[in-house]
Every structure is written in C-alpha cells, then in structure tokens.
Amino acid sequence: TLIEQEKIDAFARESGLPFTALEARRNLVTHGVDLNALAGREFRIGSVRVRGIRLCEPCSYLSKITFPETLRGLVHKGGLRAQILSEGIIRGGDSIEPAP
C-alpha cells in the first residue's frame, strides 16, 4: 500500500489532529505523485514493476487506533493498494514512473 505525504499533511492540518505517516499504516509514503491516477495502471517504483489495484480507503480499524475523523477525512485520499509484478528492491528516494 502507498499513500501521499501531501494527503497526510493536509488531513493533519485540516483536522488539527497529530496524524502522521506512522498512523496511516501504509507500506510506502510518496511525495509529488498522484496515486489515485495510478489505480488500474502499471508503473515502476525504481526498477520494480507494480500495478495499482484500487484505492485504499480508510477503515474502521484505522479510525479505532487513530482518530474517528479518518473515516471521513481520508475518503479517496487514503492511498493505493498495489500488486508487485517483478522482483527487485525498493529504496527510499526511488522515483515512481508510469510503465512504458
């Protein structure tokens, strides 16, 4: 799962809650990438080929362990579920690019 740092920051700012990437419980945090646009598409994270499966909407478990406001505040902003299609290592700072 991936989530945009910008969405985390916006939710924290708008809600006034101390919500961080740690609370978001996603595997990768991105910067400057529209993850919603990658749903249903193949892309690369560094050299690893990935397919965006569907949006990762906030769930009741997340709202229970963080803040109830996440259910409404992160609708369509909670990240992307993705399937890894190739072997490789993903490193911090790797670029995310659409697959050719």
CSV table of N, CA and C in Angstrom, one decimal:
chain,number,residue,atom,x,y,z
A,1,THR,N,0.8,-1.2,0.0
A,1,THR,CA,0.0,0.0,0.0
A,1,THR,C,0.9,1.2,0.0
A,2,LEU,N,0.4,2.3,-0.7
A,2,LEU,CA,1.1,3.5,-0.8
A,2,LEU,C,0.2,4.7,-0.3
A,3,ILE,N,0.8,5.7,0.2
A,3,ILE,CA,0.0,6.9,0.5
A,3,ILE,C,0.8,8.2,0.2
A,4,GLU,N,0.2,9.2,-0.2
A,4,GLU,CA,0.9,10.5,-0.4
A,4,GLU,C,1.1,11.3,0.8
A,5,GLN,N,2.3,11.7,1.0
A,5,GLN,CA,2.6,12.6,2.2
A,5,GLN,C,1.8,13.8,2.2
A,6,GLU,N,1.5,14.4,1.0
A,6,GLU,CA,0.7,15.6,0.9
A,6,GLU,C,-0.7,15.4,1.5
A,7,LYS,N,-1.3,14.2,1.3
A,7,LYS,CA,-2.6,13.9,1.8
A,7,LYS,C,-2.6,13.7,3.3
A,8,ILE,N,-1.5,13.1,3.8
A,8,ILE,CA,-1.3,13.0,5.3
A,8,ILE,C,-1.2,14.4,5.9
A,9,ASP,N,-0.4,15.3,5.3
A,9,ASP,CA,-0.2,16.6,5.9
A,9,ASP,C,-1.5,17.4,5.8
A,10,ALA,N,-2.2,17.3,4.7
A,10,ALA,CA,-3.5,18.1,4.5
A,10,ALA,C,-4.5,17.6,5.6
A,11,PHE,N,-4.6,16.3,5.8
A,11,PHE,CA,-5.6,15.8,6.8
A,11,PHE,C,-5.2,16.3,8.2
A,12,ALA,N,-3.9,16.3,8.5
A,12,ALA,CA,-3.5,16.7,9.8
A,12,ALA,C,-3.8,18.2,10.0
A,13,ARG,N,-3.5,19.0,9.0
A,13,ARG,CA,-3.7,20.5,9.0
A,13,ARG,C,-5.2,20.8,9.1
A,14,GLU,N,-6.0,20.2,8.3
A,14,GLU,CA,-7.4,20.5,8.2
A,14,GLU,C,-8.2,20.0,9.5
A,15,SER,N,-7.7,18.9,10.0
A,15,SER,CA,-8.4,18.3,11.2
A,15,SER,C,-7.9,18.8,12.5
A,16,GLY,N,-6.6,19.3,12.5
A,16,GLY,CA,-6.0,19.8,13.7
A,16,GLY,C,-5.5,18.6,14.5
A,17,LEU,N,-5.4,17.4,14.0
A,17,LEU,CA,-5.0,16.2,14.7
A,17,LEU,C,-3.6,15.9,14.4
A,18,PRO,N,-2.9,15.3,15.3
A,18,PRO,CA,-1.5,14.9,15.1
A,18,PRO,C,-1.3,13.6,14.3
A,19,PHE,N,-1.9,13.6,13.1
A,19,PHE,CA,-1.9,12.4,12.2
A,19,PHE,C,-0.6,12.4,11.4
A,20,THR,N,0.2,11.3,11.4
A,20,THR,CA,1.4,11.2,10.6
A,20,THR,C,1.4,10.0,9.8
A,21,ALA,N,2.5,9.8,9.0
A,21,ALA,CA,2.7,8.6,8.1
A,21,ALA,C,2.6,7.4,9.0
A,22,LEU,N,3.1,7.4,10.2
A,22,LEU,CA,3.1,6.2,11.0
A,22,LEU,C,1.7,5.8,11.3
A,23,GLU,N,0.8,6.7,11.6
A,23,GLU,CA,-0.6,6.4,11.9
A,23,GLU,C,-1.3,5.9,10.6
A,24,ALA,N,-0.9,6.4,9.4
A,24,ALA,CA,-1.5,6.0,8.2
A,24,ALA,C,-1.4,4.5,7.9
A,25,ARG,N,-0.4,3.8,8.5
A,25,ARG,CA,-0.2,2.4,8.3
A,25,ARG,C,-0.2,1.9,6.9
A,26,ARG,N,0.6,2.6,6.1
A,26,ARG,CA,0.8,2.2,4.7
A,26,ARG,C,2.3,1.8,4.6
A,27,ASN,N,2.6,1.0,3.5
A,27,ASN,CA,3.9,0.5,3.4
A,27,ASN,C,4.9,1.5,2.8
A,28,LEU,N,4.4,2.3,1.9
A,28,LEU,CA,5.3,3.4,1.3
A,28,LEU,C,4.6,4.7,1.4
A,29,VAL,N,5.4,5.7,1.6
A,29,VAL,CA,4.9,7.1,1.6
A,29,VAL,C,5.6,7.8,0.5
A,30,THR,N,4.8,8.4,-0.4
A,30,THR,CA,5.3,9.1,-1.6
A,30,THR,C,5.2,10.6,-1.5
A,31,HIS,N,5.9,11.2,-2.4
A,31,HIS,CA,5.9,12.7,-2.5
A,31,HIS,C,5.8,13.1,-3.9
A,32,GLY,N,4.8,14.0,-4.2
A,32,GLY,CA,4.7,14.5,-5.6
A,32,GLY,C,4.1,13.5,-6.6
A,33,VAL,N,3.4,12.5,-6.2
A,33,VAL,CA,2.8,11.6,-7.1
A,33,VAL,C,1.3,11.5,-6.8
A,34,ASP,N,0.5,11.6,-7.9
A,34,ASP,CA,-1.0,11.4,-7.8
A,34,ASP,C,-1.3,9.9,-7.8
A,35,LEU,N,-1.4,9.3,-6.6
A,35,LEU,CA,-1.6,7.9,-6.6
A,35,LEU,C,-3.0,7.4,-7.1
A,36,ASN,N,-4.0,8.3,-6.9
A,36,ASN,CA,-5.3,7.9,-7.5
A,36,ASN,C,-5.3,7.7,-9.0
A,37,ALA,N,-4.4,8.5,-9.7
A,37,ALA,CA,-4.3,8.3,-11.1
A,37,ALA,C,-3.6,7.0,-11.5
A,38,LEU,N,-3.0,6.3,-10.6
A,38,LEU,CA,-2.3,5.1,-10.9
A,38,LEU,C,-3.2,3.8,-10.6
A,39,ALA,N,-4.4,4.0,-10.1
A,39,ALA,CA,-5.3,2.9,-9.9
A,39,ALA,C,-5.6,2.3,-11.3
A,40,GLY,N,-5.5,1.0,-11.4
A,40,GLY,CA,-5.7,0.3,-12.7
A,40,GLY,C,-4.6,0.4,-13.7
A,41,ARG,N,-3.5,1.0,-13.3
A,41,ARG,CA,-2.3,1.2,-14.3
A,41,ARG,C,-1.1,0.5,-13.7
A,42,GLU,N,-0.2,0.2,-14.7
A,42,GLU,CA,1.1,-0.3,-14.3
A,42,GLU,C,2.1,0.8,-14.1
A,43,PHE,N,3.0,0.7,-13.2
A,43,PHE,CA,4.0,1.8,-13.0
A,43,PHE,C,5.2,1.1,-12.4
A,44,ARG,N,6.3,1.9,-12.3
A,44,ARG,CA,7.5,1.4,-11.7
A,44,ARG,C,7.9,2.2,-10.4
A,45,ILE,N,8.4,1.5,-9.4
A,45,ILE,CA,8.9,2.2,-8.3
A,45,ILE,C,10.4,1.8,-8.3
A,46,GLY,N,11.3,2.7,-8.7
A,46,GLY,CA,12.7,2.3,-9.0
A,46,GLY,C,12.6,1.3,-10.2
A,47,SER,N,13.2,0.1,-10.0
A,47,SER,CA,13.2,-0.9,-11.0
A,47,SER,C,12.1,-1.9,-10.9
A,48,VAL,N,11.3,-1.8,-9.9
A,48,VAL,CA,10.2,-2.8,-9.6
A,48,VAL,C,8.9,-2.4,-10.3
A,49,ARG,N,8.4,-3.3,-11.1
A,49,ARG,CA,7.1,-3.1,-11.8
A,49,ARG,C,6.0,-3.4,-10.9
A,50,VAL,N,5.0,-2.5,-10.8
A,50,VAL,CA,3.8,-2.6,-9.9
A,50,VAL,C,2.6,-2.3,-10.7
A,51,ARG,N,1.4,-2.8,-10.2
A,51,ARG,CA,0.1,-2.4,-10.8
A,51,ARG,C,-0.7,-1.9,-9.7
A,52,GLY,N,-1.3,-0.7,-9.9
A,52,GLY,CA,-2.2,-0.1,-8.9
A,52,GLY,C,-3.5,-0.9,-9.0
A,53,ILE,N,-4.0,-1.4,-7.9
A,53,ILE,CA,-5.2,-2.3,-7.9
A,53,ILE,C,-6.4,-1.5,-7.6
A,54,ARG,N,-6.5,-0.8,-6.5
A,54,ARG,CA,-7.6,0.0,-6.1
A,54,ARG,C,-7.2,1.0,-5.0
A,55,LEU,N,-8.1,2.0,-4.8
A,55,LEU,CA,-7.8,3.0,-3.8
A,55,LEU,C,-7.9,2.2,-2.4
A,56,CYS,N,-7.1,2.7,-1.5
A,56,CYS,CA,-7.0,2.1,-0.1
A,56,CYS,C,-7.8,3.1,0.8
A,57,GLU,N,-9.1,2.9,0.9
A,57,GLU,CA,-9.9,3.8,1.7
A,57,GLU,C,-9.7,3.5,3.2
A,58,PRO,N,-9.9,4.5,4.0
A,58,PRO,CA,-9.7,4.3,5.4
A,58,PRO,C,-10.8,3.3,6.0
A,59,CYS,N,-10.5,2.6,7.0
A,59,CYS,CA,-11.4,1.6,7.5
A,59,CYS,C,-11.7,1.9,9.0
A,60,SER,N,-12.6,1.1,9.5
A,60,SER,CA,-13.0,1.3,10.9
A,60,SER,C,-11.8,1.0,11.9
A,61,TYR,N,-11.0,0.0,11.5
A,61,TYR,CA,-9.8,-0.3,12.3
A,61,TYR,C,-8.9,0.9,12.5
A,62,LEU,N,-8.6,1.5,11.3
A,62,LEU,CA,-7.7,2.7,11.3
A,62,LEU,C,-8.4,3.8,12.2
A,63,SER,N,-9.7,4.0,12.1
A,63,SER,CA,-10.3,5.0,12.9
A,63,SER,C,-10.3,4.7,14.4
A,64,LYS,N,-10.3,3.4,14.7
A,64,LYS,CA,-10.3,3.0,16.2
A,64,LYS,C,-8.9,3.2,16.8
A,65,ILE,N,-7.8,2.9,16.0
A,65,ILE,CA,-6.5,3.0,16.5
A,65,ILE,C,-5.9,4.4,16.4
A,66,THR,N,-6.5,5.3,15.6
A,66,THR,CA,-6.0,6.7,15.5
A,66,THR,C,-7.1,7.6,15.9
A,67,PHE,N,-7.9,8.1,14.9
A,67,PHE,CA,-8.9,9.1,15.2
A,67,PHE,C,-10.2,8.8,14.4
A,68,PRO,N,-11.4,8.9,14.9
A,68,PRO,CA,-12.6,8.7,14.2
A,68,PRO,C,-12.7,9.5,12.9
A,69,GLU,N,-12.1,10.7,12.9
A,69,GLU,CA,-12.2,11.6,11.8
A,69,GLU,C,-11.5,11.1,10.5
A,70,THR,N,-10.7,10.0,10.7
A,70,THR,CA,-10.0,9.5,9.5
A,70,THR,C,-11.0,8.9,8.5
A,71,LEU,N,-12.1,8.4,9.0
A,71,LEU,CA,-13.1,7.7,8.1
A,71,LEU,C,-13.6,8.7,7.0
A,72,ARG,N,-13.9,9.9,7.5
A,72,ARG,CA,-14.4,11.0,6.5
A,72,ARG,C,-13.3,11.7,5.9
A,73,GLY,N,-12.3,12.0,6.7
A,73,GLY,CA,-11.2,12.9,6.2
A,73,GLY,C,-10.3,12.3,5.2
A,74,LEU,N,-10.2,11.0,5.1
A,74,LEU,CA,-9.3,10.4,4.1
A,74,LEU,C,-10.0,9.6,3.0
A,75,VAL,N,-11.3,9.8,2.9
A,75,VAL,CA,-12.0,9.2,1.8
A,75,VAL,C,-11.4,9.6,0.4
A,76,HIS,N,-11.0,8.7,-0.4
A,76,HIS,CA,-10.4,8.9,-1.7
A,76,HIS,C,-9.0,9.5,-1.5
A,77,LYS,N,-8.5,9.6,-0.3
A,77,LYS,CA,-7.1,10.2,0.0
A,77,LYS,C,-6.3,9.2,0.8
A,78,GLY,N,-6.8,8.0,1.0
A,78,GLY,CA,-6.1,7.0,1.9
A,78,GLY,C,-5.0,6.2,1.3
A,79,GLY,N,-4.8,6.4,0.0
A,79,GLY,CA,-3.7,5.7,-0.7
A,79,GLY,C,-4.1,4.8,-1.7
A,80,LEU,N,-3.2,3.9,-2.1
A,80,LEU,CA,-3.4,3.0,-3.2
A,80,LEU,C,-2.9,1.6,-2.8
A,81,ARG,N,-3.8,0.6,-3.1
A,81,ARG,CA,-3.3,-0.8,-3.0
A,81,ARG,C,-2.7,-1.2,-4.3
A,82,ALA,N,-1.5,-1.9,-4.2
A,82,ALA,CA,-0.8,-2.2,-5.4
A,82,ALA,C,-0.3,-3.7,-5.3
A,83,GLN,N,-0.1,-4.2,-6.5
A,83,GLN,CA,0.4,-5.6,-6.7
A,83,GLN,C,1.8,-5.5,-7.2
A,84,ILE,N,2.8,-6.2,-6.6
A,84,ILE,CA,4.1,-6.2,-7.1
A,84,ILE,C,4.2,-7.2,-8.3
A,85,LEU,N,4.7,-6.8,-9.4
A,85,LEU,CA,4.7,-7.6,-10.6
A,85,LEU,C,6.1,-8.2,-11.0
A,86,SER,N,7.2,-7.6,-10.4
A,86,SER,CA,8.5,-8.0,-10.7
A,86,SER,C,9.4,-8.0,-9.4
A,87,GLU,N,10.5,-8.8,-9.5
A,87,GLU,CA,11.4,-8.8,-8.4
A,87,GLU,C,12.2,-7.5,-8.4
A,88,GLY,N,12.8,-7.2,-7.2
A,88,GLY,CA,13.7,-6.0,-7.1
A,88,GLY,C,13.6,-5.5,-5.7
A,89,ILE,N,14.4,-4.5,-5.5
A,89,ILE,CA,14.5,-3.8,-4.2
A,89,ILE,C,14.0,-2.4,-4.4
A,90,ILE,N,13.1,-2.0,-3.5
A,90,ILE,CA,12.6,-0.6,-3.5
A,90,ILE,C,13.4,0.1,-2.4
A,91,ARG,N,13.9,1.3,-2.8
A,91,ARG,CA,14.7,2.1,-1.8
A,91,ARG,C,14.1,3.4,-1.6
A,92,GLY,N,14.3,4.0,-0.5
A,92,GLY,CA,13.9,5.4,-0.2
A,92,GLY,C,14.5,6.3,-1.3
A,93,GLY,N,13.6,7.2,-1.8
A,93,GLY,CA,14.1,8.1,-2.9
A,93,GLY,C,13.9,7.6,-4.3
A,94,ASP,N,13.5,6.3,-4.4
A,94,ASP,CA,13.2,5.8,-5.8
A,94,ASP,C,12.1,6.6,-6.4
A,95,SER,N,12.2,6.8,-7.7
A,95,SER,CA,11.2,7.5,-8.5
A,95,SER,C,10.0,6.6,-8.8
A,96,ILE,N,8.8,7.2,-9.0
A,96,ILE,CA,7.7,6.4,-9.4
A,96,ILE,C,7.3,7.0,-10.8
A,97,GLU,N,7.3,6.0,-11.7
A,97,GLU,CA,7.1,6.4,-13.1
A,97,GLU,C,6.1,5.5,-13.8
A,98,PRO,N,5.2,6.0,-14.7
A,98,PRO,CA,4.3,5.1,-15.4
A,98,PRO,C,5.1,4.1,-16.2
A,99,ALA,N,4.6,2.8,-16.3
A,99,ALA,CA,5.3,1.8,-17.1
A,99,ALA,C,5.1,2.2,-18.6
A,100,PRO,N,6.2,1.8,-19.3
A,100,PRO,CA,6.1,2.1,-20.8
A,100,PRO,C,5.1,1.2,-21.5
